[in-house]
Amino acid sequence: MTYFALAYLSVIVEMHLVNKYCLELLALYN
């Protein structure tokens, strides 16, 4: 695995966590 592949994967995981967090916040406020 190259450095670029690792960086790409970490970005995807980060985006996924951020989306999950945003959805939980929305659920709290609705």
PDB file of C-alpha atoms in Angstrom:
ATOM      1  CA  MET A   1       0.000   0.000   0.000  1.00  0.00           C
ATOM      2  CA  THR A   2       1.315   3.390  -0.934  1.00  0.00           C
ATOM      3  CA  TYR A   3       1.203   6.544   1.138  1.00  0.00           C
ATOM      4  CA  PHE A   4      -1.409   7.982  -1.228  1.00  0.00           C
ATOM      5  CA  ALA A   5      -3.709   5.017  -0.710  1.00  0.00           C
ATOM      6  CA  LEU A   6      -3.444   5.411   3.053  1.00  0.00           C
ATOM      7  CA  ALA A   7      -4.137   9.135   2.851  1.00  0.00           C
ATOM      8  CA  TYR A   8      -7.143   8.481   0.615  1.00  0.00           C
ATOM      9  CA  LEU A   9      -8.536   5.884   3.010  1.00  0.00           C
ATOM     10  CA  SER A  10      -8.078   8.136   6.031  1.00  0.00           C
ATOM     11  CA  VAL A  11      -9.962  10.939   4.245  1.00  0.00           C
ATOM     12  CA  ILE A  12     -12.848   8.581   3.444  1.00  0.00           C
ATOM     13  CA  VAL A  13     -13.020   7.375   7.052  1.00  0.00           C
ATOM     14  CA  GLU A  14     -12.928  10.956   8.322  1.00  0.00           C
ATOM     15  CA  MET A  15     -15.744  12.027   5.996  1.00  0.00           C
ATOM     16  CA  HIS A  16     -17.790   9.018   7.109  1.00  0.00           C
ATOM     17  CA  LEU A  17     -17.332   9.919  10.780  1.00  0.00           C
ATOM     18  CA  VAL A  18     -18.221  13.564  10.145  1.00  0.00           C
ATOM     19  CA  ASN A  19     -21.393  12.554   8.283  1.00  0.00           C
ATOM     20  CA  LYS A  20     -22.380  10.239  11.111  1.00  0.00           C
ATOM     21  CA  TYR A  21     -21.783  12.994  13.652  1.00  0.00           C
ATOM     22  CA  CYS A  22     -23.864  15.494  11.635  1.00  0.00           C
ATOM     23  CA  LEU A  23     -26.717  13.014  11.294  1.00  0.00           C
ATOM     24  CA  GLU A  24     -26.724  12.422  15.045  1.00  0.00           C
ATOM     25  CA  LEU A  25     -26.830  16.172  15.705  1.00  0.00           C
ATOM     26  CA  LEU A  26     -29.722  16.556  13.255  1.00  0.00           C
ATOM     27  CA  ALA A  27     -31.572  13.724  14.953  1.00  0.00           C
ATOM     28  CA  LEU A  28     -31.136  15.458  18.307  1.00  0.00           C
ATOM     29  CA  TYR A  29     -32.518  18.758  17.064  1.00  0.00           C
ATOM     30  CA  ASN A  30     -35.517  17.279  15.237  1.00  0.00           C
TER      31      ASN A  30
END
